[in-house]
CSV table of C-alpha atoms and ligand atoms in Angstrom, one decimal:
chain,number,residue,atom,x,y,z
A,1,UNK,CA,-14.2,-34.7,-7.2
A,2,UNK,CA,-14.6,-31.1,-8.7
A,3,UNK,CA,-11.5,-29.5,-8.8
A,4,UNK,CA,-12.4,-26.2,-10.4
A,5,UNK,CA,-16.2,-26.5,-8.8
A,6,UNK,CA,-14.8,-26.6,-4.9
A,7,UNK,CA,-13.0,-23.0,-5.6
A,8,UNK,CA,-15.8,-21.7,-6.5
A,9,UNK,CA,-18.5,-19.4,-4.1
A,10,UNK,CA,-21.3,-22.3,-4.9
A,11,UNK,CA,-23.3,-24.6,-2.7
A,12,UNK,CA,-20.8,-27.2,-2.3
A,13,UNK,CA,-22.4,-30.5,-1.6
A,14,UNK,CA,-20.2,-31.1,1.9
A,15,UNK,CA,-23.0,-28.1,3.2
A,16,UNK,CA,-25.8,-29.5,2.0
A,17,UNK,CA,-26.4,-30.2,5.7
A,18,UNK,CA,-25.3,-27.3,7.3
A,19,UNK,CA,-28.7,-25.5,8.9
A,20,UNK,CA,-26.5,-22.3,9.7
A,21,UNK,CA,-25.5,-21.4,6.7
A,22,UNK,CA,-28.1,-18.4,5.1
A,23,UNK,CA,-30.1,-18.1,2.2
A,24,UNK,CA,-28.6,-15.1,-0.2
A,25,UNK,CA,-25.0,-14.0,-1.6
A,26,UNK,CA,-22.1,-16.5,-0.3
A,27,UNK,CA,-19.7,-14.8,-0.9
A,28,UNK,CA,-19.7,-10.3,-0.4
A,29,UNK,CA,-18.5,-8.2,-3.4
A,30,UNK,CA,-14.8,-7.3,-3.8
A,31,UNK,CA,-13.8,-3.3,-4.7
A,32,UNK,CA,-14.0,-2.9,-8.1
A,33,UNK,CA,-10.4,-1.9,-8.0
A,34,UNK,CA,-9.5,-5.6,-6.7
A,35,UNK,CA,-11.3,-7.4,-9.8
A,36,UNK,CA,-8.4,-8.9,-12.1
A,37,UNK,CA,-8.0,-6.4,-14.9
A,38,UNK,CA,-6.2,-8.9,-17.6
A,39,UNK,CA,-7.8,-11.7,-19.3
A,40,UNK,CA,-6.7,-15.6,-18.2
A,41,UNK,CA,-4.0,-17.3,-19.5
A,42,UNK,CA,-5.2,-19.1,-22.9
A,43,UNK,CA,-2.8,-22.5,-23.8
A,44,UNK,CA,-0.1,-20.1,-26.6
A,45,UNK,CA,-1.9,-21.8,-30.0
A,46,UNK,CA,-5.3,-19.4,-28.6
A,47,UNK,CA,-6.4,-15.8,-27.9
A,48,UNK,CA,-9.6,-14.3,-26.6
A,49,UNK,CA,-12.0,-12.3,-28.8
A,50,UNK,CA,-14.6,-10.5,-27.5
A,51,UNK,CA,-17.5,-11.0,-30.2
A,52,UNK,CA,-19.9,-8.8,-32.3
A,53,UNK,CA,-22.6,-10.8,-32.9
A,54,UNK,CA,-23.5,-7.8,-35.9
A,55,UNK,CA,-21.2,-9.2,-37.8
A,56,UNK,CA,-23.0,-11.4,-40.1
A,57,UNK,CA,-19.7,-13.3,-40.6
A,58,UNK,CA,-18.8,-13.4,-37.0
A,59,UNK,CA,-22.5,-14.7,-36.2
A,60,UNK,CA,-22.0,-17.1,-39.0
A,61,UNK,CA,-18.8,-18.8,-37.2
A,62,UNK,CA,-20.4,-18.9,-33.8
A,63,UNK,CA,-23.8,-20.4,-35.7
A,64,UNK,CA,-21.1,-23.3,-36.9
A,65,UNK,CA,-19.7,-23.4,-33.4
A,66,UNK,CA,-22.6,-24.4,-31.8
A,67,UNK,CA,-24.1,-26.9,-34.8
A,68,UNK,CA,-21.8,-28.8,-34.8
A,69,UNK,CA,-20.1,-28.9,-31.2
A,70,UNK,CA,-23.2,-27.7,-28.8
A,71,UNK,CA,-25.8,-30.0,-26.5
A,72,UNK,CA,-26.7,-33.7,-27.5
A,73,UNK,CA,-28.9,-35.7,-26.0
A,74,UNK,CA,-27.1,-38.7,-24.1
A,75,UNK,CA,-27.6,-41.3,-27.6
A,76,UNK,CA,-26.0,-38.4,-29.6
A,77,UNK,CA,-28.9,-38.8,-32.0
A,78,UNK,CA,-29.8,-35.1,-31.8
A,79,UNK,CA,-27.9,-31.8,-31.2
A,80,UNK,CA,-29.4,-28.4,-30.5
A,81,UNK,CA,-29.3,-26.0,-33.9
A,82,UNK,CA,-29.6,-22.3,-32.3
A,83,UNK,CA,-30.3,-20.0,-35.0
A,84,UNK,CA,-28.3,-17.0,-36.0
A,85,UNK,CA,-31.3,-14.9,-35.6
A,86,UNK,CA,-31.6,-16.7,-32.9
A,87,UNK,CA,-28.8,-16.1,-30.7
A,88,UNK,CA,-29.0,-12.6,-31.5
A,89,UNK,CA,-31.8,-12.7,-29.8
A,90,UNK,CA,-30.5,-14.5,-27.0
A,91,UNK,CA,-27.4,-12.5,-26.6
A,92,UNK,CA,-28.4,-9.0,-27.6
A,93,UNK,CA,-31.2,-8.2,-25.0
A,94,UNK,CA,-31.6,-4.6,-23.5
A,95,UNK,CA,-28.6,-3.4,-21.7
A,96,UNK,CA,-26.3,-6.3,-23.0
A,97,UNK,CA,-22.6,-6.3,-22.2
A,98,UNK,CA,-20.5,-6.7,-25.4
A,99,UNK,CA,-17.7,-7.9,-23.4
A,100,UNK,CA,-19.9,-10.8,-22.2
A,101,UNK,CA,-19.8,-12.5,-25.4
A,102,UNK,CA,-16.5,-14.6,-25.2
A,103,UNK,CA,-15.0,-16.3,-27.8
A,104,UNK,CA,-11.8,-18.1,-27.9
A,105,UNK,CA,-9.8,-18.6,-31.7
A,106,UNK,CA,-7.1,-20.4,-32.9
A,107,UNK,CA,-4.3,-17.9,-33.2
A,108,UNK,CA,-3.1,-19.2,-36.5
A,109,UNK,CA,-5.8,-19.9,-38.3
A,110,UNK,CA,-8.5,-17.8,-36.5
A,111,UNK,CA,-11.0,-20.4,-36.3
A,112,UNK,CA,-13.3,-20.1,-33.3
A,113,UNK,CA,-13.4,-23.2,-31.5
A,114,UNK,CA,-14.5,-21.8,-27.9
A,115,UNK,CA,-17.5,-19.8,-26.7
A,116,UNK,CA,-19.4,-18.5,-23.4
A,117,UNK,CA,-21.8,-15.7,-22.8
A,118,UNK,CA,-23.6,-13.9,-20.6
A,119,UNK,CA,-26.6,-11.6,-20.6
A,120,UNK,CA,-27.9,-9.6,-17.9
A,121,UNK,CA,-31.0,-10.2,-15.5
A,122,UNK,CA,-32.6,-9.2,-12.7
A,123,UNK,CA,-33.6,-12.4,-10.9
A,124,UNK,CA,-35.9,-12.1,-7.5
A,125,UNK,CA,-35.2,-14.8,-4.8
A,126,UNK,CA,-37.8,-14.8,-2.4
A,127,UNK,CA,-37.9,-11.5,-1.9
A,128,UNK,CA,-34.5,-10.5,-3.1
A,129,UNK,CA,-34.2,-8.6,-6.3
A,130,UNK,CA,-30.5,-9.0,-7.6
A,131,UNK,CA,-28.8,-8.2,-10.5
A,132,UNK,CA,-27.4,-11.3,-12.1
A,133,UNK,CA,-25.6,-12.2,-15.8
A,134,UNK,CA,-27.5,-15.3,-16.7
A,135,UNK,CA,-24.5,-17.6,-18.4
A,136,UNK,CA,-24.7,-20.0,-21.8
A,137,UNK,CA,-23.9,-21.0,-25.0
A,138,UNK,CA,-20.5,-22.7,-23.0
A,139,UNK,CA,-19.0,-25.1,-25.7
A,140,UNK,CA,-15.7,-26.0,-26.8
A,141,UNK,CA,-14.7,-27.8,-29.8
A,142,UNK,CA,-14.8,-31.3,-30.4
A,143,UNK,CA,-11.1,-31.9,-30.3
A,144,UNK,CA,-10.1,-29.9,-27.6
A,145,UNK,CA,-12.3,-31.3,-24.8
A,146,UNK,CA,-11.2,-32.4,-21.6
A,147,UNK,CA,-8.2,-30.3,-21.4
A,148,UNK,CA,-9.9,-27.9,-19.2
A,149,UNK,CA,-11.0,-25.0,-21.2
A,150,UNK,CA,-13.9,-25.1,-19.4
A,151,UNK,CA,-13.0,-23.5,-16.3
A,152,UNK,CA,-10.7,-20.9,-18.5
A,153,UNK,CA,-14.0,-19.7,-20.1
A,154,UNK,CA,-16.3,-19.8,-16.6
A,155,UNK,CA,-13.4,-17.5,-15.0
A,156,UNK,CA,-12.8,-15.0,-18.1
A,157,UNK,CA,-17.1,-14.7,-17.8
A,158,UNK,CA,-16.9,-13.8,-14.3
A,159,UNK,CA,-14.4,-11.6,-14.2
A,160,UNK,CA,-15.7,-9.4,-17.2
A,161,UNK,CA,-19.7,-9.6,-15.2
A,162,UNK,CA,-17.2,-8.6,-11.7
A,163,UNK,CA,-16.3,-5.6,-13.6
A,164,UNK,CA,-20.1,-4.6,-14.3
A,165,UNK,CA,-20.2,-4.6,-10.3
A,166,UNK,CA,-22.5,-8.0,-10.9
A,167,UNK,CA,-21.7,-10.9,-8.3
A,168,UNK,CA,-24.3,-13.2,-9.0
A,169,UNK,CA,-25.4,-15.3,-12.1
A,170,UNK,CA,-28.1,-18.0,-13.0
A,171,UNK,CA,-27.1,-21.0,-15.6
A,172,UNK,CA,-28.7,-24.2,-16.1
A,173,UNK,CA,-26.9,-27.5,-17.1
A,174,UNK,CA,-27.7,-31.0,-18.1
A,175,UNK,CA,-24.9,-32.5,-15.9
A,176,UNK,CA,-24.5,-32.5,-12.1
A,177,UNK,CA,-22.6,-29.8,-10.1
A,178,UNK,CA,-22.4,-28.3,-6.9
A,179,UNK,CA,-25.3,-27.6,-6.3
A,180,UNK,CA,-28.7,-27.2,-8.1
A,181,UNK,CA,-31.4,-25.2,-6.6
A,182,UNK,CA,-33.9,-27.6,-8.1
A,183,UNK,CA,-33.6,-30.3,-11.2
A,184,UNK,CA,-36.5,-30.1,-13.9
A,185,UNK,CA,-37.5,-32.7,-16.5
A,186,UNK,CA,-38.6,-32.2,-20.2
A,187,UNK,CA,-41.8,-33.2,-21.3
A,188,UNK,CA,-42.2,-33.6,-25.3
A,189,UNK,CA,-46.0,-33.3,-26.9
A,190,UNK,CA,-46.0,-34.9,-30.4
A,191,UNK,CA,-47.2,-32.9,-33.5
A,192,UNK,CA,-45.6,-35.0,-36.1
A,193,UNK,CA,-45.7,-38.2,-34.5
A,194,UNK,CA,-44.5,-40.3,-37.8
A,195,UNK,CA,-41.5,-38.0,-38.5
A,196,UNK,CA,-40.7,-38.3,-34.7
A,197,UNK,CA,-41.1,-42.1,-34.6
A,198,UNK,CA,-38.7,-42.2,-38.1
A,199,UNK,CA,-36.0,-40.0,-36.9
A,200,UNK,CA,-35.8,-42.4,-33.4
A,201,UNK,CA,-37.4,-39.3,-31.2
A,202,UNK,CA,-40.2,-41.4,-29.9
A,203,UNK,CA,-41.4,-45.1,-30.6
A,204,UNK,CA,-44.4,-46.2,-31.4
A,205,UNK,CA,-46.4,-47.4,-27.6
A,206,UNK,CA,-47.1,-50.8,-26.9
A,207,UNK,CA,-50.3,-52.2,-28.6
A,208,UNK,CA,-50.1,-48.8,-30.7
A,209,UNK,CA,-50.2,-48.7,-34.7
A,210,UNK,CA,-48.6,-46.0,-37.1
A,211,UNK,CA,-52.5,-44.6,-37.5
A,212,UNK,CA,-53.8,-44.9,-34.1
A,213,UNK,CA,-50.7,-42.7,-33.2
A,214,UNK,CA,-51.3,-40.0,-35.8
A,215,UNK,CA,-55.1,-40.3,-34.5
A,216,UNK,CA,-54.0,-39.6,-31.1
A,217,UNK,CA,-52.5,-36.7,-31.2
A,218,UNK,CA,-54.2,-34.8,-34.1
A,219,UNK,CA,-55.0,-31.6,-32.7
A,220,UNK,CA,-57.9,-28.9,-34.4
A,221,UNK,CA,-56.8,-26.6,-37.7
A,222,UNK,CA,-57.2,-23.4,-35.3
A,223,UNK,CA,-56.9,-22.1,-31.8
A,224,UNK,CA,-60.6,-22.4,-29.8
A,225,UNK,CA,-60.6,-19.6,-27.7
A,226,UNK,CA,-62.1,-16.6,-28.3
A,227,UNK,CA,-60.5,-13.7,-28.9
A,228,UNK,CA,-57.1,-15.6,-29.2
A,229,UNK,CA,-54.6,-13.5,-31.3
A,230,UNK,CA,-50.8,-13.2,-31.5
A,231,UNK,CA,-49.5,-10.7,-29.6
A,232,UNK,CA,-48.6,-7.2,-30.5
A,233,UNK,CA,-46.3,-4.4,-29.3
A,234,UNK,CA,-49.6,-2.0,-28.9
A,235,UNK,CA,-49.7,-5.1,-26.0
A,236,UNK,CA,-46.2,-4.9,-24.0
A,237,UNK,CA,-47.8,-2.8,-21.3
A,238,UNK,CA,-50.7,-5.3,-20.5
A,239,UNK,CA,-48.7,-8.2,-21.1
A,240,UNK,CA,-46.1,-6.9,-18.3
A,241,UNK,CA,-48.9,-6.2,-16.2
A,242,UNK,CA,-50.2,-10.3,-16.6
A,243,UNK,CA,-46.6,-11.3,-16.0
A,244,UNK,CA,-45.7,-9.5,-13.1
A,245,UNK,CA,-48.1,-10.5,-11.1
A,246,UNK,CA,-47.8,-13.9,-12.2
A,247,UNK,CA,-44.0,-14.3,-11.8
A,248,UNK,CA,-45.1,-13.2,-8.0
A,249,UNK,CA,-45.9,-16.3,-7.2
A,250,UNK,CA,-42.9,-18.0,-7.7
A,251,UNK,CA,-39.3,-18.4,-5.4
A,252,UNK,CA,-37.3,-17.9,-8.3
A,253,UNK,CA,-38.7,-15.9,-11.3
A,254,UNK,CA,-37.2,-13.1,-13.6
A,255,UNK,CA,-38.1,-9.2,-12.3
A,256,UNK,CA,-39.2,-8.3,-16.0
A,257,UNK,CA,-40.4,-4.7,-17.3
A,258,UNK,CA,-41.8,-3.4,-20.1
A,259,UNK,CA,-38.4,-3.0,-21.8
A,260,UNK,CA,-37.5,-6.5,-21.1
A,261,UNK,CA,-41.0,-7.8,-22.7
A,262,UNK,CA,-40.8,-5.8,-25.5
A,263,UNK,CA,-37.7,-8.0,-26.0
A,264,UNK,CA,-38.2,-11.2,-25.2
A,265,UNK,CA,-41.4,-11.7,-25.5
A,266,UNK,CA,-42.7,-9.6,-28.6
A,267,UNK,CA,-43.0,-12.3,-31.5
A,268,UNK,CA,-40.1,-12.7,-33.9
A,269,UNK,CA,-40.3,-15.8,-36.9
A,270,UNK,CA,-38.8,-18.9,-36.3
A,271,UNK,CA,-37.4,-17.3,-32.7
A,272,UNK,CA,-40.1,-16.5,-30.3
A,273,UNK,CA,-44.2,-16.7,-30.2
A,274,UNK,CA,-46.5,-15.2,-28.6
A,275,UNK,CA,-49.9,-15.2,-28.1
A,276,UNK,CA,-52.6,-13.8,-25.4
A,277,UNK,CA,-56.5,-13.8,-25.1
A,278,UNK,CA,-58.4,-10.5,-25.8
A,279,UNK,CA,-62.1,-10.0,-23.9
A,280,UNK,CA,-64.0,-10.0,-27.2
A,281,UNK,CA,-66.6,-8.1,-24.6
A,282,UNK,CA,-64.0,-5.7,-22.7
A,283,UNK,CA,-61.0,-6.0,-25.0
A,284,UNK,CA,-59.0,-7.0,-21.4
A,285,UNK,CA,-55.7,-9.0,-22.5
A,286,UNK,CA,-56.6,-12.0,-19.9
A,287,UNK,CA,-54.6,-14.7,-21.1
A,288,UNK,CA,-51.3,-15.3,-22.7
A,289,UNK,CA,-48.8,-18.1,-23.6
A,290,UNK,CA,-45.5,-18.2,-25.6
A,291,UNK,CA,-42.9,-20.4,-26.9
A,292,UNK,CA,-39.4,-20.4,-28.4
A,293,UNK,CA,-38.1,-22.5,-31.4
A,294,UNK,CA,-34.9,-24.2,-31.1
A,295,UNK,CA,-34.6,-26.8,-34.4
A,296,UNK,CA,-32.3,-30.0,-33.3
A,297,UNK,CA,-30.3,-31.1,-35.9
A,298,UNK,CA,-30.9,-34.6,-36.5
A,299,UNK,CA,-27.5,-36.9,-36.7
A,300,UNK,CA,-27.4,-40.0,-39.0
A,301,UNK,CA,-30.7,-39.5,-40.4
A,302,UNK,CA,-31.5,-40.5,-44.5
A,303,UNK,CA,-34.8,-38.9,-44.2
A,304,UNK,CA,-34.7,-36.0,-42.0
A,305,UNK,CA,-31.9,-33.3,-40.9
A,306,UNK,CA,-33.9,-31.3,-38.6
A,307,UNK,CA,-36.5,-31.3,-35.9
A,308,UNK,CA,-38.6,-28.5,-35.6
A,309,UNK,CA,-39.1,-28.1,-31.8
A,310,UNK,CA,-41.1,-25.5,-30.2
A,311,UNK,CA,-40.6,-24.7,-25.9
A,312,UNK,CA,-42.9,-23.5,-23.6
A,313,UNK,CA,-41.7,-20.5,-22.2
A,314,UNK,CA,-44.0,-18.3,-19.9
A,315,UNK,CA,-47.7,-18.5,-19.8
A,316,UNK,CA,-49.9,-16.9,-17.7
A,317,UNK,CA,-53.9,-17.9,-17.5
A,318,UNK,CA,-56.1,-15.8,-15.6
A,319,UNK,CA,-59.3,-16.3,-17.3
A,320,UNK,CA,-59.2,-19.0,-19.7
A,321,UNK,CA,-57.8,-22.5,-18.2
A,322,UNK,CA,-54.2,-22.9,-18.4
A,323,UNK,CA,-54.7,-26.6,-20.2
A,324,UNK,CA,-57.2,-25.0,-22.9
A,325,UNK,CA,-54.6,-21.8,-23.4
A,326,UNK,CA,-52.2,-24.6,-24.1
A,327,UNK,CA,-53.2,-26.1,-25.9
A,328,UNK,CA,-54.3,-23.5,-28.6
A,329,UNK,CA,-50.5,-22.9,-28.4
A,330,UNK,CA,-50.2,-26.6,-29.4
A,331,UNK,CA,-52.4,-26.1,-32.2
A,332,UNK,CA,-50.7,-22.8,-33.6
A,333,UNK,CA,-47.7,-24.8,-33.2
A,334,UNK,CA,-48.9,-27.5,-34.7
A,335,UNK,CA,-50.3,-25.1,-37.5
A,336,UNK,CA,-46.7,-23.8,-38.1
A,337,UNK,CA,-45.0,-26.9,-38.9
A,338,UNK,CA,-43.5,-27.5,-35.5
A,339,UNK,CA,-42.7,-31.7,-34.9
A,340,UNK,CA,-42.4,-31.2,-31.4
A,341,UNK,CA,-43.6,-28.7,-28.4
A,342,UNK,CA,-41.4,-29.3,-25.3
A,343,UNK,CA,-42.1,-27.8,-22.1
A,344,UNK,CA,-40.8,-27.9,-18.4
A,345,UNK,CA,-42.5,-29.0,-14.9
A,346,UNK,CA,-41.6,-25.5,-13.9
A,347,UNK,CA,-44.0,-23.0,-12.8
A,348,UNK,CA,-47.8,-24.7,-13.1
A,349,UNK,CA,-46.7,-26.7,-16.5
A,350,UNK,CA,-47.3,-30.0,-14.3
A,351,UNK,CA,-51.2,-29.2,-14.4
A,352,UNK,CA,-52.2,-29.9,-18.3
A,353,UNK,CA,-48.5,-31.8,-19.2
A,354,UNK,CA,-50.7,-35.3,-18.9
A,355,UNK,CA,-54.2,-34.1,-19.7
A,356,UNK,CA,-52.7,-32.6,-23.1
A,357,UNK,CA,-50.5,-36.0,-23.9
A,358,UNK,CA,-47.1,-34.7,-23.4
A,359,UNK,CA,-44.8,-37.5,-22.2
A,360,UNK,CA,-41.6,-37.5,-19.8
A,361,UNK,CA,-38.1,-37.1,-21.0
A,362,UNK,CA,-35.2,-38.9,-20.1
A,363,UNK,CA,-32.9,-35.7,-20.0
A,364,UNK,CA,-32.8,-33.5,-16.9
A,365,UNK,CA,-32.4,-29.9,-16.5
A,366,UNK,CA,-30.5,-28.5,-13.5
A,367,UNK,CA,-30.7,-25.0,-12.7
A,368,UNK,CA,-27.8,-23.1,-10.8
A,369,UNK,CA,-27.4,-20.0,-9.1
A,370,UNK,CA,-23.2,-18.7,-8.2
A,371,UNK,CA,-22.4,-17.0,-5.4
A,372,UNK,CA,-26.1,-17.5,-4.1
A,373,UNK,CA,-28.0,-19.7,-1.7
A,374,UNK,CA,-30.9,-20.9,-1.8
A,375,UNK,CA,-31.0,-23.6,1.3
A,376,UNK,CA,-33.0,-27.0,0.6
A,377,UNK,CA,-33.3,-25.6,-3.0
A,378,UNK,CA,-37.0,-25.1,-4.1
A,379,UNK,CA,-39.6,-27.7,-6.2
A,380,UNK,CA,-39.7,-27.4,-9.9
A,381,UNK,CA,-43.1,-25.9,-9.6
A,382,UNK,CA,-41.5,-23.2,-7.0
A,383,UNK,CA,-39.1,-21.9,-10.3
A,384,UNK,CA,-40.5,-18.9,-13.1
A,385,UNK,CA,-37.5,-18.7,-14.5
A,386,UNK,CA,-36.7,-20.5,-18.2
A,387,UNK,CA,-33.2,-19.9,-19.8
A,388,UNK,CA,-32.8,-20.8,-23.6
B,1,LIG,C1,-21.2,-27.2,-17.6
B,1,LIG,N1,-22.1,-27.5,-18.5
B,1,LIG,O1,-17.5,-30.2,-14.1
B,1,LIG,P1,-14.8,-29.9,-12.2
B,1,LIG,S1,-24.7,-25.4,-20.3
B,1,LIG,C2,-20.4,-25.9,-15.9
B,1,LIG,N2,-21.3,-26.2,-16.8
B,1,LIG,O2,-15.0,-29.1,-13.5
B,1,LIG,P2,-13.0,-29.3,-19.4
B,1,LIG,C3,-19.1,-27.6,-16.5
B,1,LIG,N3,-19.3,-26.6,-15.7
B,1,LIG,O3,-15.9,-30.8,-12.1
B,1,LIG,P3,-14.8,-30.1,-21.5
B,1,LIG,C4,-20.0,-28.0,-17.5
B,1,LIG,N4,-19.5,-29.1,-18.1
B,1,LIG,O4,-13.5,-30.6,-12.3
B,1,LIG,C5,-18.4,-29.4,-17.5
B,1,LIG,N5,-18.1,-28.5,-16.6
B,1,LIG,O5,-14.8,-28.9,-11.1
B,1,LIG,C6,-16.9,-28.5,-15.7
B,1,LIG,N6,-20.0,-29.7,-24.4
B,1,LIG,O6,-13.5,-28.8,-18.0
B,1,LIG,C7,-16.6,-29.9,-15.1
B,1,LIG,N7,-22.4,-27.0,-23.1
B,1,LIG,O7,-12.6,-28.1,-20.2
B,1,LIG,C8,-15.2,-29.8,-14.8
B,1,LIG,O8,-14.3,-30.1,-19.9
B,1,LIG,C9,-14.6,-28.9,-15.9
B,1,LIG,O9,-13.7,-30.0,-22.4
B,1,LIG,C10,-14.0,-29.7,-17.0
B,1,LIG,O10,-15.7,-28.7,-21.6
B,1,LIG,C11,-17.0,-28.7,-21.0
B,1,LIG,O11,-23.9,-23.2,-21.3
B,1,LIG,C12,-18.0,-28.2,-22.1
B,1,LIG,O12,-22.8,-29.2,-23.0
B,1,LIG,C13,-19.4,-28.2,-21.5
B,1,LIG,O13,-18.8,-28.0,-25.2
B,1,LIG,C14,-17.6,-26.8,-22.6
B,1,LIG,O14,-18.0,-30.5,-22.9
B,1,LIG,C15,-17.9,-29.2,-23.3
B,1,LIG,O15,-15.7,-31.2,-21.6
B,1,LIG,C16,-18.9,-28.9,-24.4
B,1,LIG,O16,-11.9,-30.3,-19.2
B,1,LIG,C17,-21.1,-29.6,-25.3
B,1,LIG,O17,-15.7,-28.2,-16.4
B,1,LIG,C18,-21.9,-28.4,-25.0
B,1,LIG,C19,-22.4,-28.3,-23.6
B,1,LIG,C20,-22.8,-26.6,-21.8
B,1,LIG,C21,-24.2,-26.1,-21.8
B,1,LIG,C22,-24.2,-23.8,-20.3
B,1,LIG,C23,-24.2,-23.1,-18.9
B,1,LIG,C24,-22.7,-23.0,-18.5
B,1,LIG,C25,-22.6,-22.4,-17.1
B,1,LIG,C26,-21.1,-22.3,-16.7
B,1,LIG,C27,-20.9,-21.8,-15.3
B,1,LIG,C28,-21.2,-20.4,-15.1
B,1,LIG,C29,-20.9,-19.9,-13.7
B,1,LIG,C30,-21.3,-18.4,-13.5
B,1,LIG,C31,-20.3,-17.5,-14.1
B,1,LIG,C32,-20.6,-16.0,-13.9
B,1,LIG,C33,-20.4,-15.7,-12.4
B,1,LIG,C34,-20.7,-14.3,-12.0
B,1,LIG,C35,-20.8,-13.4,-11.3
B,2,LIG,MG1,-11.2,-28.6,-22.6
């Protein structure tokens, strides 16, 4: 049934109910000396090239990639619009492997039409630090699907991470392969609930009216909490410290320092938010929430061409209660012109995702790990890792 998917050192669904099998690598690492040292064979019309996204023009042709060829939902009314900022962001964290961004041109004309990526991460597993690439952005054009590309770009990406002496990775997909460690769902909070009903997002409920609607999810003009503010570099150290201990609790959770913070967590417009909750009486960072922003390009629209969407990424309440924290991020959201806040069941997201009127999805989220185990897989809630 998966031809490229049974080579590989995955959870293959025929072991789903082997007991003997153990949690951790599948498969051990080869000598670096026995890792392939030329690229795959590309079809003759295409050749690789390994991508620098600080090249304005180069992050321009990937930015057109991915708008026009990347994720839709299943109606194909919507279809993610990364950024360029963006995926530099994504793609360019501390200690990133050039190589690992993996393009694919037309030889002729030199028009990209193929892309994967990987970054690196170190994910815990239980107790298990490992050093993984986490893999994304995988598209191919339009017009050359199903002519398996795909598994070209999957094998060029792990051989160039096999090089770094990585053997592990962590991706996440919306369609089924051997084997997730645990399937999430989407849950969408309206801030614009007209613009969402017009462009076909949502529909007005049953028994509901266009003003009832906008009633019911008007949220206050500014965050309630005391001492709420965005955050700050001056507050990577204490924000580490929150999130550490935090991600603790979790099977599967990124091992982040201060570095890493600094990165991914340190606000940057129209890319990532953050926020956290300073003691107004001990000037303690308590408290703090963040979320990306990934527009959706709206297809077929005469009103509207995008969606402003804003997604939960990690929060971590100690003091004020994770539903009110969240929902000051809903307002600033909501303050920023955001039609949209989106947010996992991962981590404790299930515990204000009713009380603060965000509604189910129909998509799903899977989340892999290759060439690792996790037996039985683990429970949304058991997961503190979110990949863009
Ligand atoms: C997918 N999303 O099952 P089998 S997510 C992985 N992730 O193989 P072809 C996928 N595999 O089943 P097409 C996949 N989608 O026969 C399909 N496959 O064993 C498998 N869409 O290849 C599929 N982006 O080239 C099948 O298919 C084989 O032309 C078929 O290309 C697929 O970034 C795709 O959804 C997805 O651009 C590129 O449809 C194309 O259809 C497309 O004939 C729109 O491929 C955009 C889209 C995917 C977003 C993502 C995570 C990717 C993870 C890849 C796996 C990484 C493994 C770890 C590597 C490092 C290891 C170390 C160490
Ligand atoms: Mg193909």
């Amino acid at each position: 049934r998966h031809k490229f998917w049974e080579t590989q050192p995955v959870g293959q669904f025929r072991d789903v109910a082997d007991t003997s099998l153990p949690d951790g690598p599948i498969e051990p690492p080869t000598p670096l000396s026995e890792v392939r040292a030329d690229p795959y064979p590309l079809p003759a019309a295409f050749e690789w090239l390994t991508c620098d996204l600080d090249d304005d023009a180069l992050l321009a042709d990937l930015y057109s990639l991915l708008a026009h060829n990347y994720v839709e939902d299943d109606e194909n009314m919507f279809r993610f619009n990364y950024s360029p900022a963006f995926l530099r962001w994504a793609l360019k964290p501390p200690s990133f492997f050039r190589a690992w961004h993996i393009g694919v041109r037309a030889k002729e004309s030199k028009k990209l039409v193929a892309f994967i990526s990987g970054v690196p991460a170190r994910i815990r597993a239980r107790d298990d630090v490992v050093r993984m690439a986490e893999i994304n952005f995988l598209c191919v054009h339009k017009k050359l699907r199903s002519k398996r590309l795909a598994p070209v770009l999957i094998r060029e990406v792990t051989r160039r991470v096999h090089q770094e002496n990585i053997w592990q990775a962590a991706y996440t997909a919306g369609v089924v392969l051997p084997t997730p460690i645990t399937t999430c769902r989407y849950w969408h909070r309206s801030l614009n609930p007209k613009k969402l009903i017009d462009v076909g997002f949502s529909r007005l409920g049953p028994r509901m009216t266009m003003s009832r609607t906008v009633r019911l999810y008007k949220l206050p003009d500014a965050p309630l909490t005391p001492g709420f503010r965005r955050m700050e570099l001056r507050d990577v150290a204490a924000v580490t410290r929150l999130l550490r201990a935090y991600l603790a609790r979790f099977v599967v959770a990124p091992d982040f320092d201060e570095v890493d913070v600094e990165h991914w967590l340190l606000p940057q417009e129209d890319v990532v938010d953050s926020y956290l909750v300073e003691s107004p009486e001990t000037h303690e960072v308590t408290d703090f929430c963040s979320f990306y922003t990934l527009p959706s390009s709206v297809l077929n629209n005469a009103n509207y061409a995008t969606l402003k969407a804003a997604y939960s990424y990690y929060n971590v309440s100690t003091k004020t209660a994770l539903q009110q924290l969240m929902n000051d991020a809903l307002i600033v959201a909501k303050q920023k012109n955001y039609d949209v806040f989106n947010a996992l069941d991962v981590m404790e997201n299930e515990s204000f995702l009713k009380e603060l009127k965000f509604g189910p999805g129909d998509g799903q989220l899977h989340y892999y790990l290759y060439n690792y185990r996790i037996r039985n897989g683990i429970k949304p809630s058991e997961l503190g890792l979110v990949l863009l």
